[in-house]
Amino acid sequence: MLVSSPERQATLLERSRAWVEVDEGAITHNTRVLRQRIGPHVKLMAVVKANGYGHGDGATAHAARAGGADAFAVASLAEAVGLRQQGLQEPILVLGHLSQADDVHGCWHWRLLPTISTLDQARMFHAVASDSGACLPVHVNLDTGMARLGVPWQEGAALIQAIQQLDGLRVEGIYSHLAAADALDPGLTRQQQKSFDQVLAALTNGKPARLCRHLANSAATMANPSLHYDMVRVGLALYGHAPAGHLEGMLPLQPAMAVRSRVTLIKTVPAGTGVSYDHRYRTKRPSRLAVVAIGYADGVPRLLSSRMGVLHRGHRLPQVGTITMDQLMIDATDHPQLHTGAVVTLLGHDGTTAISPRQWSEACGTIPWDILCGFSNRLPRLSAGRSPQQGDQLALQW
Ligand SMILES: *Cc1c(COP(=O)(O)O)cnc(C)c1O
């Protein structure tokens, strides 16, 4: 019996349109696969920034923890606090640059690890922390080739030694970020690793360092164990996708996301009918067009117009005409079985067929990361087990 609460109605109404389906079991599986890849002595930090690459950060983090994740990374303080509020107790590293006194209090209160890139930032953190009698653990970021955050690596050892004199801070980790770990040519990665190693050597002077050293993203984790150090920071692979074509199939990863929507209207039009804005597509034959209730405001890139398709019961139906904000059209002329209310798959598996984020990103000139985190909050995130079956009519009752 469905209860006729306002929440229930809202959920069902949303589900009747389009949704993101998240397979938490796949995230747990992928974490185990990555754990196996790195071995028992390397820690696994699950990167769940940007709402878990669009999958939902709390659900992703819990699923990754079940697969053996030791720690989490996010971009902002707000994302980190959100994870704490969703019950995650593990270490959380904030990858973004924090520079306000208030951020220091936030890190202390919520037990978050800030990233330190400059001496001024370190002094400010120290001043605020020591005022409160606190000693805040931090991770120092070295810029070895991103020219983004981090201290220029040549100044890395001096910065760390300076921070070690500040009693409000304790350097717990040292890391850097690779600019081209997914490239076929390992040249830049080798150079970055060499710079990273030079800083470590200057620090330890032959003595073992007690710092947690981390450098690898998904691509480096998959491609090269010498980049693993004490911990790896994995994002994309956690969600079941290889960071590059040449790394595909290397590990048995399972894609965790599917994006599905519903056919809301079917119409038959004569040959020569202009379809959607600007009539960029014109039917060549009498056609059966199906309207699907998802558009670019939901995260289907408008650049995919006429370059994508949807799956229904193992068939691929071409999308035609310009993708609009809330809807897109598909050509169902050769698919008379497609009916109003049918569920179509835009991304992910439909039985044995599938459409990958890489197929989308290659068709519109971007990267799979951009596709995954581009799905808007208008699409509810549903656990894979809870969503309607393929082709089902969703019974809306209240
Ligand atoms: C996003 C991010 C990662 C994860 O990268 P993937 O390629 O998705 O594995 C790791 N480290 C830093 C600093 C990041 O910003």
Tab-separated table of C-alpha atoms and ligand atoms in Angstrom:
chain	number	residue	atom	x	y	z
A	1	MET	CA	0.000	0.000	0.000
A	2	LEU	CA	1.450	3.326	-1.008
A	3	VAL	CA	1.035	6.083	1.498
A	4	SER	CA	-0.272	9.324	0.110
A	5	SER	CA	2.216	11.616	1.822
A	6	PRO	CA	3.470	14.735	0.026
A	7	GLU	CA	7.013	13.266	0.010
A	8	ARG	CA	5.743	10.084	-1.579
A	9	GLN	CA	3.958	11.983	-4.312
A	10	ALA	CA	7.019	14.097	-5.009
A	11	THR	CA	9.199	10.986	-5.226
A	12	LEU	CA	6.863	9.204	-7.582
A	13	LEU	CA	6.396	12.238	-9.766
A	14	GLU	CA	10.140	12.661	-10.056
A	15	ARG	CA	10.649	9.000	-10.737
A	16	SER	CA	8.129	9.092	-13.508
A	17	ARG	CA	10.327	11.502	-15.426
A	18	ALA	CA	14.029	10.684	-15.216
A	19	TRP	CA	16.467	9.526	-12.589
A	20	VAL	CA	20.022	8.472	-11.823
A	21	GLU	CA	20.294	4.888	-10.662
A	22	VAL	CA	23.254	4.124	-8.409
A	23	ASP	CA	24.484	0.588	-7.833
A	24	GLU	CA	26.184	0.808	-4.438
A	25	GLY	CA	27.200	-2.838	-4.728
A	26	ALA	CA	29.275	-1.918	-7.786
A	27	ILE	CA	31.099	0.783	-5.783
A	28	THR	CA	31.845	-1.712	-3.021
A	29	HIS	CA	33.054	-4.203	-5.634
A	30	ASN	CA	35.262	-1.619	-7.353
A	31	THR	CA	36.774	-0.601	-4.020
A	32	ARG	CA	37.656	-4.247	-3.342
A	33	VAL	CA	39.187	-4.578	-6.808
A	34	LEU	CA	41.291	-1.454	-6.245
A	35	ARG	CA	42.250	-2.650	-2.751
A	36	GLN	CA	43.501	-5.843	-4.272
A	37	ARG	CA	45.484	-3.858	-6.814
A	38	ILE	CA	47.286	-1.786	-4.141
A	39	GLY	CA	47.876	-4.546	-1.589
A	40	PRO	CA	47.461	-4.551	2.185
A	41	HIS	CA	50.126	-1.946	3.031
A	42	VAL	CA	48.744	0.915	0.964
A	43	LYS	CA	45.738	2.911	2.133
A	44	LEU	CA	42.822	3.709	-0.108
A	45	MET	CA	41.356	7.205	-0.036
A	46	ALA	CA	38.011	7.314	-1.832
A	47	VAL	CA	37.511	10.626	-3.646
A	48	VAL	CA	33.842	11.560	-3.257
A	49	LYS	CA	33.926	15.255	-4.163
A	50	ALA	CA	31.169	16.800	-6.292
A	51	ASN	CA	28.512	14.654	-4.643
A	52	GLY	CA	30.460	11.482	-5.271
A	53	TYR	CA	31.012	12.302	-8.970
A	54	GLY	CA	27.241	12.659	-9.211
A	55	HIS	CA	26.451	9.324	-7.515
A	56	GLY	CA	25.600	10.798	-4.099
A	57	ASP	CA	28.498	11.329	-1.684
A	58	GLY	CA	27.063	9.653	1.422
A	59	ALA	CA	25.910	6.531	-0.413
A	60	THR	CA	29.219	6.317	-2.275
A	61	ALA	CA	31.295	6.777	0.868
A	62	HIS	CA	29.392	4.117	2.793
A	63	ALA	CA	29.670	1.711	-0.155
A	64	ALA	CA	33.402	2.401	-0.523
A	65	ARG	CA	33.933	1.900	3.198
A	66	ALA	CA	32.235	-1.492	2.928
A	67	GLY	CA	34.788	-2.361	0.231
A	68	GLY	CA	37.749	-1.337	2.358
A	69	ALA	CA	38.252	2.417	1.873
A	70	ASP	CA	40.347	3.887	4.703
A	71	ALA	CA	39.736	7.588	4.153
A	72	PHE	CA	37.833	10.074	2.003
A	73	ALA	CA	38.657	13.195	0.017
A	74	VAL	CA	36.353	16.048	-0.953
A	75	ALA	CA	36.800	19.477	-2.505
A	76	SER	CA	35.305	21.751	0.137
A	77	LEU	CA	34.662	22.111	3.821
A	78	ALA	CA	30.904	21.955	3.188
A	79	GLU	CA	31.270	18.626	1.391
A	80	ALA	CA	33.376	17.275	4.266
A	81	VAL	CA	30.886	18.388	6.919
A	82	GLY	CA	28.135	16.780	4.841
A	83	LEU	CA	29.970	13.443	5.024
A	84	ARG	CA	30.382	13.720	8.795
A	85	GLN	CA	26.664	14.464	9.103
A	86	GLN	CA	25.980	11.325	7.078
A	87	GLY	CA	27.839	9.278	9.661
A	88	LEU	CA	31.311	8.844	8.151
A	89	GLN	CA	33.972	8.682	10.890
A	90	GLU	CA	37.087	8.048	8.793
A	91	PRO	CA	39.736	10.680	8.000
A	92	ILE	CA	38.537	13.244	5.443
A	93	LEU	CA	40.980	15.331	3.422
A	94	VAL	CA	39.799	18.663	2.006
A	95	LEU	CA	41.540	19.014	-1.369
A	96	GLY	CA	40.500	22.625	-1.974
A	97	HIS	CA	42.279	25.689	-0.623
A	98	LEU	CA	41.041	26.857	2.778
A	99	SER	CA	42.150	30.312	3.867
A	100	GLN	CA	39.665	31.704	6.406
A	101	ALA	CA	40.034	31.576	10.186
A	102	ASP	CA	36.585	30.037	10.296
A	103	ASP	CA	37.825	27.141	8.146
A	104	VAL	CA	40.353	26.275	10.859
A	105	HIS	CA	37.604	26.017	13.468
A	106	GLY	CA	35.587	23.902	11.039
A	107	CYS	CA	38.484	21.503	10.471
A	108	TRP	CA	39.107	21.169	14.213
A	109	HIS	CA	35.455	20.745	15.134
A	110	TRP	CA	34.733	18.171	12.433
A	111	ARG	CA	38.163	16.485	12.523
A	112	LEU	CA	38.975	17.313	8.896
A	113	LEU	CA	42.398	17.380	7.259
A	114	PRO	CA	43.119	20.632	5.431
A	115	THR	CA	45.506	20.958	2.494
A	116	ILE	CA	48.356	23.403	3.078
A	117	SER	CA	50.017	25.102	0.098
A	118	THR	CA	51.746	28.202	1.478
A	119	LEU	CA	53.608	29.385	4.562
A	120	ASP	CA	51.163	32.278	5.070
A	121	GLN	CA	48.282	29.818	5.097
A	122	ALA	CA	50.157	27.584	7.536
A	123	ARG	CA	50.878	30.529	9.874
A	124	MET	CA	47.249	31.597	9.859
A	125	PHE	CA	46.118	28.021	10.592
A	126	HIS	CA	48.704	27.751	13.365
A	127	ALA	CA	47.668	31.077	14.938
A	128	VAL	CA	43.994	30.143	15.059
A	129	ALA	CA	44.635	26.565	16.179
A	130	SER	CA	47.120	27.388	18.927
A	131	ASP	CA	44.784	30.143	20.214
A	132	SER	CA	42.293	27.368	20.884
A	133	GLY	CA	44.964	25.098	22.333
A	134	ALA	CA	44.567	22.826	19.316
A	135	CYS	CA	47.130	20.952	17.259
A	136	LEU	CA	45.652	20.399	13.821
A	137	PRO	CA	46.883	17.579	11.557
A	138	VAL	CA	47.443	18.794	7.984
A	139	HIS	CA	48.540	17.466	4.608
A	140	VAL	CA	51.020	19.534	2.611
A	141	ASN	CA	50.485	19.677	-1.134
A	142	LEU	CA	53.481	19.933	-3.477
A	143	ASP	CA	53.107	21.438	-6.909
A	144	THR	CA	55.137	19.087	-9.074
A	145	GLY	CA	53.529	20.021	-12.363
A	146	MET	CA	49.877	21.047	-12.134
A	147	ALA	CA	50.448	24.751	-11.408
A	148	ARG	CA	47.236	24.539	-9.394
A	149	LEU	CA	47.409	24.173	-5.609
A	150	GLY	CA	50.538	23.236	-3.701
A	151	VAL	CA	53.867	24.799	-2.859
A	152	PRO	CA	56.415	24.742	-5.707
A	153	TRP	CA	58.148	21.418	-5.016
A	154	GLN	CA	61.577	23.075	-4.842
A	155	GLU	CA	60.331	24.879	-1.704
A	156	GLY	CA	58.469	21.860	-0.316
A	157	ALA	CA	61.028	20.614	2.202
A	158	ALA	CA	61.569	24.115	3.605
A	159	LEU	CA	57.809	24.653	4.000
A	160	ILE	CA	57.380	21.365	5.820
A	161	GLN	CA	60.323	22.060	8.105
A	162	ALA	CA	58.868	25.508	8.870
A	163	ILE	CA	55.457	23.992	9.681
A	164	GLN	CA	57.129	21.451	11.965
A	165	GLN	CA	58.206	24.417	14.131
A	166	LEU	CA	54.575	25.558	14.570
A	167	ASP	CA	52.967	23.880	17.574
A	168	GLY	CA	49.426	24.514	16.307
A	169	LEU	CA	49.996	22.212	13.328
A	170	ARG	CA	51.223	18.671	12.778
A	171	VAL	CA	52.220	17.568	9.282
A	172	GLU	CA	50.567	14.197	8.848
A	173	GLY	CA	50.742	13.844	5.097
A	174	ILE	CA	52.503	15.057	1.987
A	175	TYR	CA	51.037	14.758	-1.465
A	176	SER	CA	51.016	15.914	-5.035
A	177	HIS	CA	48.685	15.571	-8.006
A	178	LEU	CA	49.564	14.153	-11.431
A	179	ALA	CA	48.705	16.170	-14.516
A	180	ALA	CA	48.749	13.389	-17.119
A	181	ALA	CA	48.703	9.999	-15.406
A	182	ASP	CA	46.185	8.781	-17.979
A	183	ALA	CA	48.401	9.668	-20.951
A	184	LEU	CA	50.089	6.940	-22.980
A	185	ASP	CA	53.386	8.789	-22.661
A	186	PRO	CA	54.627	8.433	-19.051
A	187	GLY	CA	57.165	11.271	-19.434
A	188	LEU	CA	55.388	13.957	-17.411
A	189	THR	CA	54.387	11.502	-14.673
A	190	ARG	CA	58.001	10.315	-14.329
A	191	GLN	CA	59.183	13.875	-14.023
A	192	GLN	CA	56.560	14.657	-11.357
A	193	GLN	CA	57.456	11.510	-9.451
A	194	LYS	CA	61.138	12.463	-9.530
A	195	SER	CA	60.348	15.889	-8.041
A	196	PHE	CA	58.128	14.274	-5.392
A	197	ASP	CA	60.907	11.825	-4.474
A	198	GLN	CA	63.447	14.631	-4.222
A	199	VAL	CA	61.342	16.413	-1.608
A	200	LEU	CA	60.890	13.167	0.332
A	201	ALA	CA	64.633	12.523	0.226
A	202	ALA	CA	65.409	16.044	1.461
A	203	LEU	CA	63.003	15.527	4.357
A	204	THR	CA	64.086	12.128	5.497
A	205	ASN	CA	67.822	12.476	4.998
A	206	GLY	CA	68.016	8.719	5.087
A	207	LYS	CA	65.671	8.342	8.078
A	208	PRO	CA	62.259	6.780	7.498
A	209	ALA	CA	59.558	9.448	7.234
A	210	ARG	CA	56.422	9.074	9.262
A	211	LEU	CA	54.453	11.169	6.811
A	212	CYS	CA	51.634	9.649	4.793
A	213	ARG	CA	52.861	10.098	1.204
A	214	HIS	CA	50.320	10.044	-1.627
A	215	LEU	CA	50.489	10.834	-5.326
A	216	ALA	CA	48.302	8.472	-7.360
A	217	ASN	CA	44.860	9.170	-8.831
A	218	SER	CA	42.858	6.374	-10.519
A	219	ALA	CA	45.065	6.200	-13.609
A	220	ALA	CA	48.309	6.002	-11.616
A	221	THR	CA	46.770	3.481	-9.219
A	222	MET	CA	45.862	1.254	-12.134
A	223	ALA	CA	48.928	1.787	-14.289
A	224	ASN	CA	51.940	1.842	-11.991
A	225	PRO	CA	52.430	0.415	-8.455
A	226	SER	CA	55.594	2.495	-7.983
A	227	LEU	CA	53.257	5.507	-7.734
A	228	HIS	CA	51.226	4.060	-4.850
A	229	TYR	CA	53.449	5.178	-1.891
A	230	ASP	CA	51.462	5.009	1.400
A	231	MET	CA	48.038	5.849	0.024
A	232	VAL	CA	46.205	6.279	-3.291
A	233	ARG	CA	43.393	8.746	-4.008
A	234	VAL	CA	40.916	7.104	-6.335
A	235	GLY	CA	37.902	8.765	-7.902
A	236	LEU	CA	36.813	7.680	-11.359
A	237	ALA	CA	37.772	3.999	-10.989
A	238	LEU	CA	35.712	3.768	-7.819
A	239	TYR	CA	32.647	4.524	-9.930
A	240	GLY	CA	33.555	1.780	-12.393
A	241	HIS	CA	35.257	3.636	-15.238
A	242	ALA	CA	38.780	3.452	-16.606
A	243	PRO	CA	40.443	6.874	-16.825
A	244	ALA	CA	41.712	6.194	-20.359
A	245	GLY	CA	40.904	3.951	-23.283
A	246	HIS	CA	44.197	2.070	-22.932
A	247	LEU	CA	43.392	1.230	-19.287
A	248	GLU	CA	39.968	-0.185	-20.107
A	249	GLY	CA	39.538	-3.856	-19.200
A	250	MET	CA	42.662	-3.816	-17.015
A	251	LEU	CA	40.623	-4.274	-13.837
A	252	PRO	CA	37.156	-5.860	-13.581
A	253	LEU	CA	35.417	-2.575	-12.712
A	254	GLN	CA	31.636	-2.320	-12.733
A	255	PRO	CA	29.961	0.966	-13.757
A	256	ALA	CA	27.845	2.168	-10.846
A	257	MET	CA	25.609	4.688	-12.610
A	258	ALA	CA	22.703	4.376	-14.976
A	259	VAL	CA	20.607	7.271	-16.209
A	260	ARG	CA	17.096	6.411	-17.241
A	261	SER	CA	14.073	8.327	-18.375
A	262	ARG	CA	10.580	7.735	-19.551
A	263	VAL	CA	8.823	8.084	-22.900
A	264	THR	CA	6.048	10.582	-22.284
A	265	LEU	CA	4.493	10.904	-25.743
A	266	ILE	CA	4.685	9.142	-29.105
A	267	LYS	CA	3.583	10.725	-32.357
A	268	THR	CA	3.613	9.809	-36.020
A	269	VAL	CA	4.743	12.503	-38.435
A	270	PRO	CA	5.050	12.621	-42.247
A	271	ALA	CA	8.317	12.560	-44.170
A	272	GLY	CA	9.986	15.980	-44.297
A	273	THR	CA	8.943	17.058	-40.803
A	274	GLY	CA	11.385	19.398	-39.071
A	275	VAL	CA	12.122	18.204	-35.540
A	276	SER	CA	13.004	20.356	-32.513
A	277	TYR	CA	14.627	23.809	-32.405
A	278	ASP	CA	15.919	25.158	-35.706
A	279	HIS	CA	14.782	22.013	-37.522
A	280	ARG	CA	18.327	20.671	-37.581
A	281	TYR	CA	16.810	17.269	-38.224
A	282	ARG	CA	14.176	16.553	-40.848
A	283	THR	CA	12.477	13.156	-41.169
A	284	LYS	CA	13.323	11.245	-44.325
A	285	ARG	CA	10.306	8.953	-44.093
A	286	PRO	CA	7.017	8.828	-42.216
A	287	SER	CA	8.321	8.545	-38.666
A	288	ARG	CA	7.299	7.525	-35.215
A	289	LEU	CA	8.892	9.977	-32.805
A	290	ALA	CA	9.062	9.424	-29.053
A	291	VAL	CA	9.493	12.272	-26.575
A	292	VAL	CA	11.761	11.396	-23.628
A	293	ALA	CA	11.515	13.468	-20.448
A	294	ILE	CA	15.155	14.420	-19.950
A	295	GLY	CA	17.195	17.267	-21.395
A	296	TYR	CA	20.278	19.381	-21.048
A	297	ALA	CA	19.120	20.906	-17.760
A	298	ASP	CA	19.357	17.389	-16.353
A	299	GLY	CA	22.906	16.918	-17.604
A	300	VAL	CA	22.509	15.410	-21.073
A	301	PRO	CA	24.988	17.604	-22.988
A	302	ARG	CA	23.264	19.609	-25.694
A	303	LEU	CA	26.366	18.973	-27.805
A	304	LEU	CA	25.203	15.344	-28.094
A	305	SER	CA	22.218	16.374	-30.226
A	306	SER	CA	21.812	13.761	-33.010
A	307	ARG	CA	25.032	12.067	-31.776
A	308	MET	CA	23.523	9.803	-29.144
A	309	GLY	CA	20.965	7.091	-28.726
A	310	VAL	CA	18.970	5.425	-26.010
A	311	LEU	CA	18.566	1.759	-25.143
A	312	HIS	CA	15.289	-0.084	-24.876
A	313	ARG	CA	15.102	-3.846	-24.444
A	314	GLY	CA	18.490	-4.347	-25.979
A	315	HIS	CA	17.908	-2.068	-28.983
A	316	ARG	CA	19.567	1.261	-29.623
A	317	LEU	CA	17.204	3.993	-30.800
A	318	PRO	CA	18.779	7.129	-32.316
A	319	GLN	CA	18.150	10.515	-30.776
A	320	VAL	CA	17.113	13.096	-33.378
A	321	GLY	CA	17.034	16.895	-33.473
A	322	THR	CA	18.321	19.392	-30.957
A	323	ILE	CA	18.271	18.255	-27.331
A	324	THR	CA	16.076	20.705	-25.421
A	325	MET	CA	16.229	21.805	-21.796
A	326	ASP	CA	13.841	19.194	-20.417
A	327	GLN	CA	13.150	16.794	-23.262
A	328	LEU	CA	14.654	15.068	-26.240
A	329	MET	CA	13.233	13.132	-29.169
A	330	ILE	CA	14.094	9.677	-30.422
A	331	ASP	CA	13.240	7.976	-33.672
A	332	ALA	CA	11.175	4.896	-32.820
A	333	THR	CA	10.044	4.172	-36.386
A	334	ASP	CA	11.836	0.824	-36.421
A	335	HIS	CA	10.726	0.010	-32.882
A	336	PRO	CA	6.949	-0.364	-32.799
A	337	GLN	CA	7.249	-2.118	-29.422
A	338	LEU	CA	8.240	1.153	-27.759
A	339	HIS	CA	5.243	2.484	-25.855
A	340	THR	CA	4.313	5.555	-23.857
A	341	GLY	CA	5.614	5.210	-20.315
A	342	ALA	CA	8.471	2.933	-21.375
A	343	VAL	CA	11.753	3.340	-19.541
A	344	VAL	CA	14.735	4.074	-21.774
A	345	THR	CA	18.386	3.974	-20.746
A	346	LEU	CA	20.543	6.934	-21.693
A	347	LEU	CA	23.675	5.846	-19.867
A	348	GLY	CA	24.614	2.513	-18.331
A	349	HIS	CA	23.393	-1.022	-18.810
A	350	ASP	CA	20.188	-2.269	-20.339
A	351	GLY	CA	20.492	-6.043	-20.203
A	352	THR	CA	23.622	-6.967	-22.127
A	353	THR	CA	23.959	-3.658	-23.978
A	354	ALA	CA	25.361	-0.497	-22.451
A	355	ILE	CA	26.274	3.108	-23.162
A	356	SER	CA	29.359	4.406	-21.354
A	357	PRO	CA	30.259	7.929	-20.223
A	358	ARG	CA	33.286	7.650	-22.515
A	359	GLN	CA	31.022	7.157	-25.545
A	360	TRP	CA	29.272	10.384	-24.597
A	361	SER	CA	32.420	12.313	-23.802
A	362	GLU	CA	34.119	11.291	-27.031
A	363	ALA	CA	31.060	12.298	-29.033
A	364	CYS	CA	31.015	15.793	-27.563
A	365	GLY	CA	34.659	16.537	-26.887
A	366	THR	CA	34.935	16.222	-23.127
A	367	ILE	CA	35.963	13.604	-20.531
A	368	PRO	CA	33.963	10.964	-18.594
A	369	TRP	CA	34.455	12.877	-15.292
A	370	ASP	CA	32.621	15.865	-16.781
A	371	ILE	CA	29.712	13.668	-17.916
A	372	LEU	CA	29.273	11.924	-14.537
A	373	CYS	CA	29.305	15.012	-12.367
A	374	GLY	CA	27.161	16.952	-14.857
A	375	PHE	CA	23.860	15.344	-13.853
A	376	SER	CA	21.786	17.913	-12.039
A	377	ASN	CA	20.012	17.708	-8.726
A	378	ARG	CA	16.717	17.601	-10.585
A	379	LEU	CA	17.393	13.912	-11.165
A	380	PRO	CA	16.768	11.927	-8.008
A	381	ARG	CA	19.481	9.424	-7.109
A	382	LEU	CA	17.924	6.021	-6.606
A	383	SER	CA	19.511	2.889	-5.314
A	384	ALA	CA	19.672	0.361	-8.159
A	385	GLY	CA	17.494	-2.103	-6.276
A	386	ARG	CA	14.698	0.399	-5.788
A	387	SER	CA	14.139	1.650	-9.313
A	388	PRO	CA	11.475	0.404	-11.695
A	389	GLN	CA	12.291	-2.480	-13.981
A	390	GLN	CA	13.091	-1.947	-17.627
A	391	GLY	CA	9.960	-1.339	-19.636
A	392	ASP	CA	7.720	-1.228	-16.595
A	393	GLN	CA	4.863	1.176	-16.450
A	394	LEU	CA	5.262	3.008	-13.190
A	395	ALA	CA	2.004	2.812	-11.289
A	396	LEU	CA	1.359	6.244	-9.892
A	397	GLN	CA	-1.058	5.862	-7.021
A	398	TRP	CA	-2.138	8.285	-4.353
B	1	LIG	C1	39.803	14.583	-8.111
B	1	LIG	C2	41.131	14.256	-7.557
B	1	LIG	C3	41.579	12.929	-7.490
B	1	LIG	C4	40.830	11.764	-8.105
B	1	LIG	O1	41.131	11.679	-9.480
B	1	LIG	P1	40.564	10.474	-10.403
B	1	LIG	O2	41.282	10.653	-11.685
B	1	LIG	O3	39.091	10.683	-10.527
B	1	LIG	O4	40.908	9.212	-9.716
B	1	LIG	C5	42.771	12.691	-6.835
B	1	LIG	N1	43.500	13.694	-6.315
B	1	LIG	C6	43.109	14.984	-6.390
B	1	LIG	C7	43.971	16.051	-5.808
B	1	LIG	C8	41.925	15.305	-7.033
B	1	LIG	O5	41.555	16.593	-7.131
